[in-house]
Amino acid sequence: MSHTSMDPTKMGIGRSIAVLTSGGDAQGMNAAVRATVRVGIYTGAKVYFVHEGYQGLVDGGDNIKLATWESVSMMLQLGGTVIGSARCMDFRAREGRMKAALNLVKLGITNLCVIGGDGSLTGANQFRKEWATLLVDLVKAGKITDDEARKSCHLNIVGMVGSIDNDFCGTDMTIGTDSALHRIIEVVDAITTTAQSHQRTFILEVMGRHCGYLALVTALACGADWVFIPEMPPDDGWEGHLCRRLADQRARGSRLNVIIVAEGAMDRAGNPISSEDIKKLVEKNLGFDTRTTVLGHVQRGGTPSAFDRILGSRMGVEAVMALLEATPETPACVVSLSGNQAVRLPLMECVQVTKDVTTAMAEKRWEDAIKLRGKSFENNWNTYKMLAHINPPDTKSNINVAIVNIGAPCAGMNAAVRSAVRIGIIQGHNMLAVHDGFEGLAQGKIEPITWTGVSGWTGKGGSELGTKRVLPSEYIEEISLTIAKFNIHSLVIIGGFEAYMGGLELVQGRDKYEELCIPMVVIPATVSNNVPGSDFSIGADTALNTITSTCDRIKQSAAGTKRRVFIIETAGGYCGYLATMAGLAAGADAAYIYEDKFGIRDLEMNVEHLVQKMKTDVKRGLILRNENCNANYTTDFIFALYSEEGKGIFDCRKNVLGHMQQGGTPTPFDRNFGTKMGSKAVLWITEKLKEVYRHGRIFANTPDSACVLGMKKRALTFQPLAELKEQTDFVHRIPKTSWWLKLRPIMKILAKYNISLDTSEHAHMEHVIKKRVSMPAPLMKK
């Protein structure tokens, strides 16, 4: 499916695209609308807004308006949907769809981009199937001519899933889910502080209709005592089990209990379980002071998270390409993300699997329901189940696992430590906390860490263990003595590039010091996201959200003052990840980074671009600069250059964001990612220790006994530290290749640069493969 020969700026000439949002609103829909409009215009197509969803399509008239480049400005940071959404009864009748077809034919629109939930997308598909017969009827009724019908003989449809419930199969994340989790976690954090003051039990009811995703991820991210989800009702007799667990937690010294309930929760018999039912049960059986909070529409509101803006923007680009490349034979598709890959999936296959979940739940095939929800849902469920078991085994493994934090602190480190400690205890190991990095390891600053020792850590920013940037090479002898003294059998190293380097130095020291021949795993945790072997690092999402919300405020200030350009310096060492992603999420005009070389010509072009921009309605600019992108073109230099060249046209301000990017409470993504990484690392160690246990002792010196645990494309994988050396630029402390570099052209196009977009890299149509088990249980390709 290579399209290198096609000039993307001419792909859309003579074509018209309409974009509508339908069903319940979700944060990030505006980002998708903005990208669809701008990329559509970039390809030479005409793009129309359809206001008020399908209702606007049926009513026509002023509801269908031509969009301009400027008309989607300042939309990125707004929640909800600016073009409006409505539940529409008229479109459900053929008569209504006939009116909609007439309105589209009259405007020459044959490409429809629908942003909504499964109902909205199913409706779009039906519309497409009937299109030919609708045109025949319109010709018969004399409403359109034969010529008009011939010109509009085929309707292309592409869907993007916008729904906070994340209930659509085939997509890892739907637009709005991450933002809804942000709202929920803000509330959970606030409630936790008051519950601890009074030793209370809090029951929180979250949205999600018949899907337990929000409830499940919330439970993981806040370390809840119990979660009720519709896909997996609790076993019979759960009432006694729940009360025992809550009492048990109190006995262990916990001052609060948190229970998360999905709005569609039910028991095995199909009776609903409400937050009120649980409250009565806890008060009656335990006499605990209990409060319920039903979150409601708060979850749909507020500004979209950085993830949802990038997701919406990437999907908007992909949707336009899918529409313009579609043939009458291509099935209607949804564009979505799997891992960090954009994918296209046949719409009706996804709808079918989504329906299969409902069937499985109705037929009480709970295991199938969880599988059908997809890989990430299943992983979340398994991690939750493991961490929720409080009874550690009676038999101890006599294994000592040490955990250490290295490098600069970042949000989410503590979540990784917490899950590693708890999974280790469940495996029967003794867990040891090392304070202050490799220096602390050398000095023997080590103590046992218990189950309750890590209570409440998921929501804490920074590093509770303490961390240092010192590398182990200067302490290698002391470290090997400490390992022998504390009888450490395995090491979990959580941190950034120093953690990776330190791991390598320990591996190199194995030749000389036998004590270092133990399994080791590095978990990437750094705001810079510069660790080889992983597409994402713990902490980068939190930093990205911090930068994005700061840019929003700065843009607001600039929009008020008019004719102002802000130059913002971001962190990341030599890695341009934060600058690039924040550029996409905040709608920057340029982002200067080390990996994408730039010179005086580029700076000149950027200044000229801003001069032109000041002639439009959008009189403000936002420029991001990575701290180490160029030794000579410093932030001060760029500020001075723009100030001089913009004299009389715009004035400049500069901001250096600094250490605020390392702080703050972790985002839901970082809590969840940290939790999964910590648990996966310790499970790997347990298996590795069995492999390397020989003649009564542990001896690990093969390359695969010291790995980086990383997220690659679609899965968590372990890669030997030694093998990653080839992929590393040690001078600049970055990987030699980075997946996110291919998102940079999208940022430039959305900022109105007329550059070439390489369309050869576009997503192929994939299938939601079905593996028939005894009962239909499709597994998502993720």
Coordinates of N, CA and C in Angstrom, one line a residue, residues 172 338-340 375 379 533-536 673 677 680 709-719 782:
D172 N -7.1 0.5 21.5 CA -6.6 0.5 22.8 C -7.2 1.6 23.7
S338 N -3.0 1.4 18.2 CA -2.7 0.1 18.9 C -1.2 0.3 19.4
G339 N -1.0 0.3 20.7 CA 0.4 0.7 21.2 C 0.6 2.1 20.7
N340 N 1.7 2.4 20.0 CA 1.8 3.8 19.5 C 1.7 3.8 18.0
K375 N -6.5 -7.0 24.7 CA -5.3 -7.4 25.5 C -5.1 -6.4 26.6
N379 N -4.8 -7.5 30.5 CA -3.6 -7.2 31.3 C -3.9 -6.4 32.6
G533 N 15.4 0.9 24.1 CA 14.7 -0.4 24.4 C 13.2 -0.1 24.8
S534 N 12.8 1.2 24.9 CA 11.4 1.4 25.3 C 10.9 2.7 24.5
D535 N 9.7 2.5 24.0 CA 9.1 3.7 23.4 C 8.6 4.7 24.4
F536 N 8.3 4.3 25.6 CA 7.8 5.2 26.6 C 8.5 4.9 27.9
F673 N 1.0 2.6 34.2 CA 2.2 2.1 33.5 C 3.2 1.6 34.5
M677 N 4.6 -2.2 35.0 CA 6.0 -2.4 34.8 C 6.6 -3.1 36.0
K680 N 5.4 -6.7 36.2 CA 6.0 -7.6 35.1 C 7.5 -7.9 35.4
L709 N 13.2 -3.6 30.6 CA 11.8 -3.9 30.4 C 11.3 -2.7 29.7
G710 N 10.8 -2.9 28.4 CA 10.3 -1.7 27.7 C 9.0 -1.9 27.0
M711 N 8.4 -0.8 26.6 CA 7.2 -0.9 25.8 C 7.6 -0.7 24.4
K712 N 7.5 -1.8 23.5 CA 7.9 -1.7 22.1 C 6.6 -1.9 21.3
K713 N 6.3 -0.9 20.5 CA 5.1 -0.9 19.6 C 3.8 -1.3 20.4
R714 N 3.7 -2.7 20.6 CA 2.4 -3.1 21.1 C 2.5 -4.0 22.4
A715 N 3.8 -4.2 22.8 CA 3.9 -5.1 23.9 C 5.0 -4.7 24.9
L716 N 5.0 -5.3 26.1 CA 6.1 -5.1 27.1 C 7.1 -6.2 26.8
T717 N 8.3 -5.8 26.5 CA 9.3 -6.8 26.1 C 10.6 -6.6 27.0
F718 N 11.3 -7.7 27.1 CA 12.6 -7.7 27.8 C 13.7 -7.8 26.8
Q719 N 14.6 -6.8 26.8 CA 15.8 -6.8 25.9 C 17.1 -6.7 26.7
K782 N -3.6 -6.8 19.3 CA -3.1 -5.6 19.9 C -1.6 -5.7 20.1

